[in-house]
Amino acid sequence: MYTGLKHLHSFMPYLLLTVLILALLKSFIAYQKNQKHTEAHRKNGLILLILAHLQLTIGLVLYFVSPITTSAFSDMGSAMKDSTLRLYALEHPVMMLIAIVLITRAYSKSKKDIDDRTKHKVKWVSYLIALVLILSKIPWSVWP
Ligand code: HEM
Ligand code: HEM
């Protein structure tokens, strides 16, 4: 199970990052051009949300079965002094979680009764921050 989930968690970022960057550009352009928030815009946000929630679910399972994190949990004190262990046991999950909360919040707001320009703004700002957080805590030494 571990190997399969690890491969899935390693493949999903290609899709997730592509969809995130496209959604960011689309909502930024729509904001600039004062476009309506259409059903297509809502669906873009939904696809991104589903990919993010899937990645979160797989990540949560990996967190408890991965040999990297389980070895970190056996001695958290020394793990916090090791930059690789600290990345997997703390920084990566926390930052990715914040990014996923931002993506989810942007989708929720886009369903609310607020004006279309605000919807596009909440989306592009949230997506931009989420992108920066994700890129900052991807384990670049092992990925892609
Ligand atoms: C936007 C969300 C996320 C992205 C883009 C992401 C991306 C990645 C990438 C690229 C790797 C390296 C995979 C490899 O070795 O080839 C990784 C590893 C890992 N991620 Fe995530 N991740 C996300 C969310 C999470 C979350 C929310 C958790 C935990 C709650 C998590 C836990 C882990 C763990 C434990 C590993 C190490 C697995 C191992 O090598 O044994 N990830 N992640
Ligand atoms: C730890 C796992 C998960 C957590 C904590 C979580 C949390 C949430 C939350 C809080 C929302 C509400 C967003 C809103 O206000 O509209 C939501 C919506 C949603 N989630 Fe998840 N989710 C998880 C896993 C998944 C998985 C595995 C999937 C499917 C692949 C999924 C698909 C969805 C979809 C489609 C919606 C949007 C429903 C709508 O149209 O309003 N989630 N999730």
GROMACS .gro file of C-alpha atoms and ligand atoms in nm:
model
  230
    1MET     CA    1   0.000   0.000   0.000
    2TYR     CA    2   0.279   0.241   0.094
    3THR     CA    3   0.453   0.220  -0.246
    4GLY     CA    4   0.129   0.268  -0.441
    5LEU     CA    5   0.024   0.570  -0.235
    6LYS     CA    6   0.371   0.720  -0.254
    7HIS     CA    7   0.366   0.695  -0.635
    8LEU     CA    8   0.018   0.848  -0.646
    9HIS     CA    9   0.122   1.130  -0.411
   10SER     CA   10   0.427   1.187  -0.629
   11PHE     CA   11   0.231   1.188  -0.959
   12MET     CA   12  -0.062   1.405  -0.842
   13PRO     CA   13   0.144   1.727  -0.805
   14TYR     CA   14   0.193   1.738  -1.186
   15LEU     CA   15  -0.185   1.754  -1.229
   16LEU     CA   16  -0.246   1.969  -0.924
   17LEU     CA   17   0.018   2.229  -1.013
   18THR     CA   18  -0.097   2.245  -1.379
   19VAL     CA   19  -0.461   2.296  -1.280
   20LEU     CA   20  -0.364   2.543  -1.005
   21ILE     CA   21  -0.154   2.758  -1.241
   22LEU     CA   22  -0.427   2.754  -1.510
   23ALA     CA   23  -0.697   2.845  -1.255
   24LEU     CA   24  -0.477   3.123  -1.117
   25LEU     CA   25  -0.424   3.272  -1.465
   26LYS     CA   26  -0.792   3.235  -1.558
   27SER     CA   27  -0.920   3.408  -1.246
   28PHE     CA   28  -0.655   3.680  -1.269
   29ILE     CA   29  -0.750   3.756  -1.633
   30ALA     CA   30  -1.123   3.742  -1.547
   31TYR     CA   31  -1.061   3.984  -1.259
   32GLN     CA   32  -0.865   4.225  -1.480
   33LYS     CA   33  -1.125   4.212  -1.758
   34ASN     CA   34  -1.419   4.236  -1.516
   35GLN     CA   35  -1.571   3.916  -1.655
   36LYS     CA   36  -1.871   3.733  -1.510
   37HIS     CA   37  -1.807   3.439  -1.277
   38THR     CA   38  -1.949   3.163  -1.496
   39GLU     CA   39  -2.028   2.795  -1.437
   40ALA     CA   40  -1.698   2.717  -1.615
   41HIS     CA   41  -1.510   2.926  -1.356
   42ARG     CA   42  -1.690   2.743  -1.073
   43LYS     CA   43  -1.603   2.404  -1.226
   44ASN     CA   44  -1.235   2.502  -1.257
   45GLY     CA   45  -1.234   2.575  -0.886
   46LEU     CA   46  -1.413   2.246  -0.813
   47ILE     CA   47  -1.166   2.034  -1.013
   48LEU     CA   48  -0.879   2.203  -0.832
   49LEU     CA   49  -1.052   2.144  -0.496
   50ILE     CA   50  -1.106   1.774  -0.570
   51LEU     CA   51  -0.741   1.726  -0.672
   52ALA     CA   52  -0.628   1.910  -0.357
   53HIS     CA   53  -0.856   1.703  -0.130
   54LEU     CA   54  -0.738   1.379  -0.289
   55GLN     CA   55  -0.375   1.481  -0.240
   56LEU     CA   56  -0.455   1.573   0.122
   57THR     CA   57  -0.618   1.234   0.186
   58ILE     CA   58  -0.326   1.040   0.036
   59GLY     CA   59  -0.079   1.264   0.223
   60LEU     CA   60  -0.255   1.198   0.554
   61VAL     CA   61  -0.227   0.821   0.506
   62LEU     CA   62   0.139   0.851   0.401
   63TYR     CA   63   0.205   1.061   0.710
   64PHE     CA   64   0.122   0.763   0.931
   65VAL     CA   65   0.276   0.483   0.721
   66SER     CA   66   0.584   0.639   0.561
   67PRO     CA   67   0.913   0.508   0.705
   68ILE     CA   68   1.045   0.867   0.696
   69THR     CA   69   0.775   1.013   0.921
   70THR     CA   70   0.745   0.709   1.149
   71SER     CA   71   1.121   0.723   1.212
   72ALA     CA   72   1.086   1.096   1.286
   73PHE     CA   73   0.803   1.030   1.535
   74SER     CA   74   1.017   0.778   1.726
   75ASP     CA   75   1.244   1.066   1.834
   76MET     CA   76   1.083   1.401   1.755
   77GLY     CA   77   1.353   1.595   1.945
   78SER     CA   78   1.634   1.488   1.712
   79ALA     CA   79   1.402   1.487   1.408
   80MET     CA   80   1.347   1.862   1.452
   81LYS     CA   81   1.725   1.914   1.426
   82ASP     CA   82   1.739   1.722   1.095
   83SER     CA   83   1.620   1.940   0.805
   84THR     CA   84   1.491   1.646   0.594
   85LEU     CA   85   1.296   1.485   0.878
   86ARG     CA   86   1.160   1.824   0.989
   87LEU     CA   87   1.041   1.891   0.633
   88TYR     CA   88   0.839   1.565   0.611
   89ALA     CA   89   0.717   1.553   0.972
   90LEU     CA   90   0.624   1.920   1.011
   91GLU     CA   91   0.687   2.181   0.742
   92HIS     CA   92   0.553   1.994   0.436
   93PRO     CA   93   0.222   1.880   0.596
   94VAL     CA   94   0.153   2.217   0.765
   95MET     CA   95   0.222   2.434   0.457
   96MET     CA   96   0.035   2.198   0.222
   97LEU     CA   97  -0.260   2.196   0.461
   98ILE     CA   98  -0.270   2.578   0.464
   99ALA     CA   99  -0.254   2.579   0.081
  100ILE     CA  100  -0.544   2.329   0.062
  101VAL     CA  101  -0.750   2.533   0.310
  102LEU     CA  102  -0.696   2.840   0.087
  103ILE     CA  103  -0.805   2.646  -0.224
  104THR     CA  104  -1.115   2.516  -0.039
  105ARG     CA  105  -1.202   2.860   0.099
  106ALA     CA  106  -1.176   3.016  -0.249
  107TYR     CA  107  -1.419   2.757  -0.384
  108SER     CA  108  -1.663   2.810  -0.095
  109LYS     CA  109  -1.654   3.188  -0.143
  110SER     CA  110  -1.716   3.149  -0.516
  111LYS     CA  111  -2.050   2.985  -0.431
  112LYS     CA  112  -2.158   3.269  -0.202
  113ASP     CA  113  -2.379   3.559  -0.298
  114ILE     CA  114  -2.101   3.813  -0.356
  115ASP     CA  115  -2.010   4.009  -0.668
  116ASP     CA  116  -1.823   3.834  -0.948
  117ARG     CA  117  -1.519   4.061  -0.933
  118THR     CA  118  -1.469   3.973  -0.564
  119LYS     CA  119  -1.501   3.601  -0.644
  120HIS     CA  120  -1.226   3.628  -0.906
  121LYS     CA  121  -1.011   3.831  -0.670
  122VAL     CA  122  -1.047   3.587  -0.376
  123LYS     CA  123  -0.961   3.307  -0.618
  124TRP     CA  124  -0.648   3.451  -0.777
  125VAL     CA  125  -0.507   3.582  -0.449
  126SER     CA  126  -0.574   3.249  -0.270
  127TYR     CA  127  -0.433   3.047  -0.559
  128LEU     CA  128  -0.120   3.261  -0.576
  129ILE     CA  129  -0.050   3.220  -0.203
  130ALA     CA  130  -0.129   2.846  -0.225
  131LEU     CA  131   0.113   2.811  -0.518
  132VAL     CA  132   0.394   2.986  -0.329
  133LEU     CA  133   0.335   2.770  -0.018
  134ILE     CA  134   0.327   2.447  -0.220
  135LEU     CA  135   0.642   2.535  -0.417
  136SER     CA  136   0.821   2.635  -0.096
  137LYS     CA  137   0.770   2.295   0.070
  138ILE     CA  138   0.789   2.041  -0.212
  139PRO     CA  139   1.081   1.807  -0.133
  140TRP     CA  140   1.284   1.930  -0.433
  141SER     CA  141   1.573   1.693  -0.353
  142VAL     CA  142   1.356   1.393  -0.451
  143TRP     CA  143   1.094   1.544  -0.684
  144PRO     CA  144   1.024   1.552  -0.981
  145HEM     C1  145  -0.077   2.034  -0.210
  145HEM     C2  146  -0.056   1.927  -0.141
  145HEM     C3  147   0.067   1.841  -0.148
  145HEM     C4  148   0.163   1.829  -0.245
  145HEM     C5  149   0.172   1.905  -0.378
  145HEM     C6  150   0.257   1.730  -0.199
  145HEM     C7  151   0.370   1.689  -0.270
  145HEM     C8  152   0.460   1.593  -0.229
  145HEM     C9  153   0.574   1.549  -0.304
  145HEM    C10  154   0.613   1.602  -0.443
  145HEM    C11  155   0.639   1.453  -0.231
  145HEM    C12  156   0.765   1.376  -0.272
  145HEM    C13  157   0.721   1.246  -0.334
  145HEM    C14  158   0.840   1.164  -0.380
  145HEM     O1  159   0.922   1.122  -0.295
  145HEM     O2  160   0.850   1.141  -0.502
  145HEM    C15  161   0.565   1.437  -0.107
  145HEM    C16  162   0.598   1.350  -0.005
  145HEM    C17  163   0.527   1.335   0.112
  145HEM     N1  164   0.413   1.405   0.148
  145HEM    FE1  165   0.316   1.543   0.038
  145HEM     N2  166   0.219   1.684  -0.077
  145HEM    C18  167   0.103   1.748  -0.041
  145HEM    C19  168   0.033   1.735   0.076
  145HEM    C20  169   0.069   1.654   0.182
  145HEM    C21  170   0.000   1.644   0.309
  145HEM    C22  171  -0.126   1.728   0.345
  145HEM    C23  172   0.067   1.552   0.384
  145HEM    C24  173   0.041   1.502   0.524
  145HEM    C25  174  -0.057   1.534   0.601
  145HEM    C26  175   0.177   1.502   0.304
  145HEM    C27  176   0.267   1.407   0.346
  145HEM    C28  177   0.375   1.362   0.275
  145HEM    C29  178   0.468   1.260   0.322
  145HEM    C30  179   0.461   1.188   0.456
  145HEM    C31  180   0.563   1.243   0.220
  145HEM    C32  181   0.684   1.148   0.221
  145HEM    C33  182   0.645   1.012   0.170
  145HEM    C34  183   0.767   0.921   0.165
  145HEM     O3  184   0.858   0.946   0.083
  145HEM     O4  185   0.770   0.823   0.242
  145HEM     N3  186   0.176   1.566   0.183
  145HEM     N4  187   0.457   1.524  -0.108
  146HEM     C1  188  -0.914   1.450   0.492
  146HEM     C2  189  -0.993   1.452   0.391
  146HEM     C3  190  -1.088   1.564   0.354
  146HEM     C4  191  -1.125   1.677   0.422
  146HEM     C5  192  -1.083   1.725   0.561
  146HEM     C6  193  -1.220   1.749   0.336
  146HEM     C7  194  -1.282   1.868   0.371
  146HEM     C8  195  -1.375   1.935   0.294
  146HEM     C9  196  -1.445   2.056   0.331
  146HEM    C10  197  -1.427   2.134   0.461
  146HEM    C11  198  -1.527   2.089   0.228
  146HEM    C12  199  -1.627   2.206   0.224
  146HEM    C13  200  -1.592   2.312   0.124
  146HEM    C14  201  -1.708   2.410   0.109
  146HEM     O1  202  -1.730   2.488   0.202
  146HEM     O2  203  -1.772   2.411   0.005
  146HEM    C15  204  -1.512   1.989   0.124
  146HEM    C16  205  -1.576   1.989   0.003
  146HEM    C17  206  -1.554   1.896  -0.095
  146HEM     N1  207  -1.469   1.787  -0.092
  146HEM    FE1  208  -1.349   1.738   0.061
  146HEM     N2  209  -1.234   1.679   0.218
  146HEM    C18  210  -1.156   1.565   0.224
  146HEM    C19  211  -1.141   1.468   0.128
  146HEM    C20  212  -1.204   1.470   0.006
  146HEM    C21  213  -1.190   1.368  -0.095
  146HEM    C22  214  -1.107   1.242  -0.084
  146HEM    C23  215  -1.267   1.406  -0.201
  146HEM    C24  216  -1.292   1.339  -0.334
  146HEM    C25  217  -1.203   1.305  -0.416
  146HEM    C26  218  -1.330   1.533  -0.166
  146HEM    C27  219  -1.414   1.605  -0.247
  146HEM    C28  220  -1.481   1.718  -0.211
  146HEM    C29  221  -1.575   1.790  -0.298
  146HEM    C30  222  -1.617   1.748  -0.438
  146HEM    C31  223  -1.621   1.901  -0.225
  146HEM    C32  224  -1.713   2.012  -0.274
  146HEM    C33  225  -1.857   1.986  -0.252
  146HEM    C34  226  -1.934   2.109  -0.304
  146HEM     O3  227  -1.956   2.118  -0.425
  146HEM     O4  228  -1.965   2.194  -0.223
  146HEM     N3  229  -1.288   1.569  -0.041
  146HEM     N4  230  -1.418   1.895   0.167
   0.00000   0.00000   0.00000
